[in-house]
mmCIF file of C-alpha atoms in Angstrom:
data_model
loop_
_atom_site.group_PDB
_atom_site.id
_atom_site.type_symbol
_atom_site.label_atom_id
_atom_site.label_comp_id
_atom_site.label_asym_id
_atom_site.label_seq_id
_atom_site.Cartn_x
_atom_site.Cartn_y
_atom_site.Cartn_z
ATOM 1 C CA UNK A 1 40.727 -76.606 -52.248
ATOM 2 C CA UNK A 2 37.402 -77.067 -51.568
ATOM 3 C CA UNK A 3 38.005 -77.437 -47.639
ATOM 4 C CA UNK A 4 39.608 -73.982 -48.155
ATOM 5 C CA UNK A 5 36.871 -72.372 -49.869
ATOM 6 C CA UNK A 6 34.342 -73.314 -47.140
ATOM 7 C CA UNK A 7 36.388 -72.189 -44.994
ATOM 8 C CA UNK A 8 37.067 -68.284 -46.614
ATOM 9 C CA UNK A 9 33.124 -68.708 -46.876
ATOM 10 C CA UNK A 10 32.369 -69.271 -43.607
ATOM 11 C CA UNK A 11 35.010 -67.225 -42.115
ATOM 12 C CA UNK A 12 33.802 -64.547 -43.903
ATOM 13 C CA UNK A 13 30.287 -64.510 -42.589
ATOM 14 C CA UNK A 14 30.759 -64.120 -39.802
ATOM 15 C CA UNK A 15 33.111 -61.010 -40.706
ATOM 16 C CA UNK A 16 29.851 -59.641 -43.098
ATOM 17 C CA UNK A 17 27.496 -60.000 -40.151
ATOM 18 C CA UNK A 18 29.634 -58.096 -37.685
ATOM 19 C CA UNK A 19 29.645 -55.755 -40.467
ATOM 20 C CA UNK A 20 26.025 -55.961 -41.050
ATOM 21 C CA UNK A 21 25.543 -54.988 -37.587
ATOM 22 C CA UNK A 22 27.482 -52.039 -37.385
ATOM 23 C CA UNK A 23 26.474 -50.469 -40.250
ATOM 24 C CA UNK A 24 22.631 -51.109 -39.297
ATOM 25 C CA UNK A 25 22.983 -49.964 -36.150
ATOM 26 C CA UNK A 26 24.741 -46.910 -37.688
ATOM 27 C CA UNK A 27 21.921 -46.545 -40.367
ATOM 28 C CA UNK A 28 19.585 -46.231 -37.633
ATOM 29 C CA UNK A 29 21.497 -43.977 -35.595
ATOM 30 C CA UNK A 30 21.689 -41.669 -38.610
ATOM 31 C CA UNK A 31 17.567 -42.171 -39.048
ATOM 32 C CA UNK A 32 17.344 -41.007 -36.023
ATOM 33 C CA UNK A 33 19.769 -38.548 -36.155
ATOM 34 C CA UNK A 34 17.512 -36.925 -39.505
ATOM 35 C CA UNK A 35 14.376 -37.452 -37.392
ATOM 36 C CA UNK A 36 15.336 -35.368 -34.420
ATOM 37 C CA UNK A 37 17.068 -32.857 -37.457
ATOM 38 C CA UNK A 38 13.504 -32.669 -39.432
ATOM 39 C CA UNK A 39 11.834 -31.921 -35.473
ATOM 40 C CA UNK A 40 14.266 -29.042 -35.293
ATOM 41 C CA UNK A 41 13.672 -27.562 -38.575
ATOM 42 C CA UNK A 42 9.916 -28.083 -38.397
ATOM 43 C CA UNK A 43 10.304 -26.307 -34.960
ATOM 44 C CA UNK A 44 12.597 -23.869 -35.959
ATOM 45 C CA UNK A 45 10.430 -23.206 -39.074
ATOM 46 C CA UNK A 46 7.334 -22.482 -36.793
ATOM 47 C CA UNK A 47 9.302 -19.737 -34.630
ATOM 48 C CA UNK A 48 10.584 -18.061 -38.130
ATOM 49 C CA UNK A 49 6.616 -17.953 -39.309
ATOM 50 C CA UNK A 50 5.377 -16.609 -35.929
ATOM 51 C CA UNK A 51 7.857 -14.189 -35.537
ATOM 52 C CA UNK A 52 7.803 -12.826 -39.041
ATOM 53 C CA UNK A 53 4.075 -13.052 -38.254
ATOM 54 C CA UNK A 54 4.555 -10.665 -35.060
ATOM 55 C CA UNK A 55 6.588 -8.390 -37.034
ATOM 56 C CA UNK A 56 4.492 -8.134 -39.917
ATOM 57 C CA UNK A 57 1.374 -7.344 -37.297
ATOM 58 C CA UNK A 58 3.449 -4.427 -35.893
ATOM 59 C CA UNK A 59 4.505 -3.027 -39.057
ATOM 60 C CA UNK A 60 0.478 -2.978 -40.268
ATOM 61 C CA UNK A 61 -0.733 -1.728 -36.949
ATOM 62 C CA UNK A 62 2.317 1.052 -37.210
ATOM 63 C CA UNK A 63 1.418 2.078 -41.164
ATOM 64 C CA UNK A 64 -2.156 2.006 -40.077
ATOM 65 C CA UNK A 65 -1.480 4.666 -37.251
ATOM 66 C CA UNK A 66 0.747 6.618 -39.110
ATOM 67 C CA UNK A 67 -2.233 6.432 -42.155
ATOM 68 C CA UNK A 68 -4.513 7.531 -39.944
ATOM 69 C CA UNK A 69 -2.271 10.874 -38.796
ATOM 70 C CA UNK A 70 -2.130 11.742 -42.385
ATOM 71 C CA UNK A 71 -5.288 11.709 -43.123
ATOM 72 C CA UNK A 72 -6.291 13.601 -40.013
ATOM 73 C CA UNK A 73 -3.701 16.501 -41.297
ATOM 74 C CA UNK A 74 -4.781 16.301 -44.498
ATOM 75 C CA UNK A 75 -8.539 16.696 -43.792
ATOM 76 C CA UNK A 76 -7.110 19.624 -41.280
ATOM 77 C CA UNK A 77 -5.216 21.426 -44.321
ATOM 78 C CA UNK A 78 -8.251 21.047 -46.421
ATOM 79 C CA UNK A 79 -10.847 22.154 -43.922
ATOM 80 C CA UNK A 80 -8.200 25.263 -43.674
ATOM 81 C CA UNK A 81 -7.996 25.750 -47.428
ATOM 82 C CA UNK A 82 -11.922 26.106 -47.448
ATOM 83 C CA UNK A 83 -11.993 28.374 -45.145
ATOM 84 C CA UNK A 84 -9.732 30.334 -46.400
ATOM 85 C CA UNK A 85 -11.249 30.536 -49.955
ATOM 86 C CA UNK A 86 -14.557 31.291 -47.973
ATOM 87 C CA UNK A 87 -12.811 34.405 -46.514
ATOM 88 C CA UNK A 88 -11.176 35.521 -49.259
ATOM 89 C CA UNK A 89 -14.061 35.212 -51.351
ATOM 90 C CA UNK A 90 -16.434 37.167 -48.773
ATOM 91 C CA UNK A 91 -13.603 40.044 -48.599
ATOM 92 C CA UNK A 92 -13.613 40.351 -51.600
ATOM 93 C CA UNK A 93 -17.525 39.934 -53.234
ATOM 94 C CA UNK A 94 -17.924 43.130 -52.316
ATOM 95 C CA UNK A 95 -16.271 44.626 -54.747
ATOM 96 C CA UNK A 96 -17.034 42.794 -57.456
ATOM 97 C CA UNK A 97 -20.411 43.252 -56.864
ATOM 98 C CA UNK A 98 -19.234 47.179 -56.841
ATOM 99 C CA UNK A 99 -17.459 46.423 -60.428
ATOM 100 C CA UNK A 100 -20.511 44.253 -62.394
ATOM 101 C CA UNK A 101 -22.584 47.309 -61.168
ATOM 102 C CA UNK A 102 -19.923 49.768 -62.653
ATOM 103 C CA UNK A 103 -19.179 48.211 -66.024
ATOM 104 C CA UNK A 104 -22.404 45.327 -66.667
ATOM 105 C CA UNK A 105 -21.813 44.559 -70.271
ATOM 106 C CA UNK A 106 -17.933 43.943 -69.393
ATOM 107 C CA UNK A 107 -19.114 41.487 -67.133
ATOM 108 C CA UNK A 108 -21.320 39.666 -69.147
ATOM 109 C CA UNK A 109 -19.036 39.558 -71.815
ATOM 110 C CA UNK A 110 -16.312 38.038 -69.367
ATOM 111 C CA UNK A 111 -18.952 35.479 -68.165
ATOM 112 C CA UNK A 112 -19.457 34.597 -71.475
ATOM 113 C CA UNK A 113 -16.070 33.968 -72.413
ATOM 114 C CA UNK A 114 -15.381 31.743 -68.998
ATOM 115 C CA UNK A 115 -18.826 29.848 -70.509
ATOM 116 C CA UNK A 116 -17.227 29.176 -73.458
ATOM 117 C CA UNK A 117 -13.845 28.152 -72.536
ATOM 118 C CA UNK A 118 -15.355 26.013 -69.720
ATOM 119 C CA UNK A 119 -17.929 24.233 -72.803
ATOM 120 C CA UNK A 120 -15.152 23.788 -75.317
ATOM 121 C CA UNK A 121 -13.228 22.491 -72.559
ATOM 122 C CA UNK A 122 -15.770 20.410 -71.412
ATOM 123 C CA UNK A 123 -16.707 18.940 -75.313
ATOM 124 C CA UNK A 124 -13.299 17.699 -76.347
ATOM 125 C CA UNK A 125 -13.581 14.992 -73.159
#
């Protein structure tokens, strides 16, 4: 029995290493297989970020311009709005002038009352 046992034994190495070998050289070939994998990703990765980097440049640069055109209009509406208070205000200064010179103490007494509004106004802040 003991004849037979060395014999299993030994017949069996050589079985293990044959085994041993095939699944090393598969180990490696699936190292190898992850390295080249991780390269991709890493690569892959890289094209994703400067890309989304592109993009993200475009879409500043494009907010920026379109920024820009709303503040030109609104500096444009503004500059209108002035000038058409100034106009309306020199049509019309005329005759309030004519009116304060008509009825005085109304017009102080209206003053006064805007004063007061404005101060009480003013106070509670």
């Amino acid at each position: 029995m003991a004849a037979k046992k060395k014999m299993n034994n030994g017949g069996a190495k050589p079985q293990a290493h044959g085994h041993s070998r095939a699944a090393a050289a598969d180990l490696n070939d699936l190292v190898a297989d992850l390295e080249a994998l991780r390269a991709d990703v890493r690569s892959l990765a890289q094209d994703v970020g400067s890309e989304a980097s592109g993009r993200v440049s475009e879409a500043l640069k494009s907010a920026e311009e379109r920024l820009a055109s709303l503040v030109s209009a609104a500096e444009e509406a503004a500059s209108e709005a002035v000038d058409q208070a100034e106009a309306w205000a020199n049509e019309n200064m005329d005759s309030l002038r004519e009116s304060v010179r008509e009825q005085p103490v109304a017009a102080c007494l209206i003053a006064m009352g805007a004063g007061a509004l404005l101060g009480a106004i003013l106070l509670r802040r």
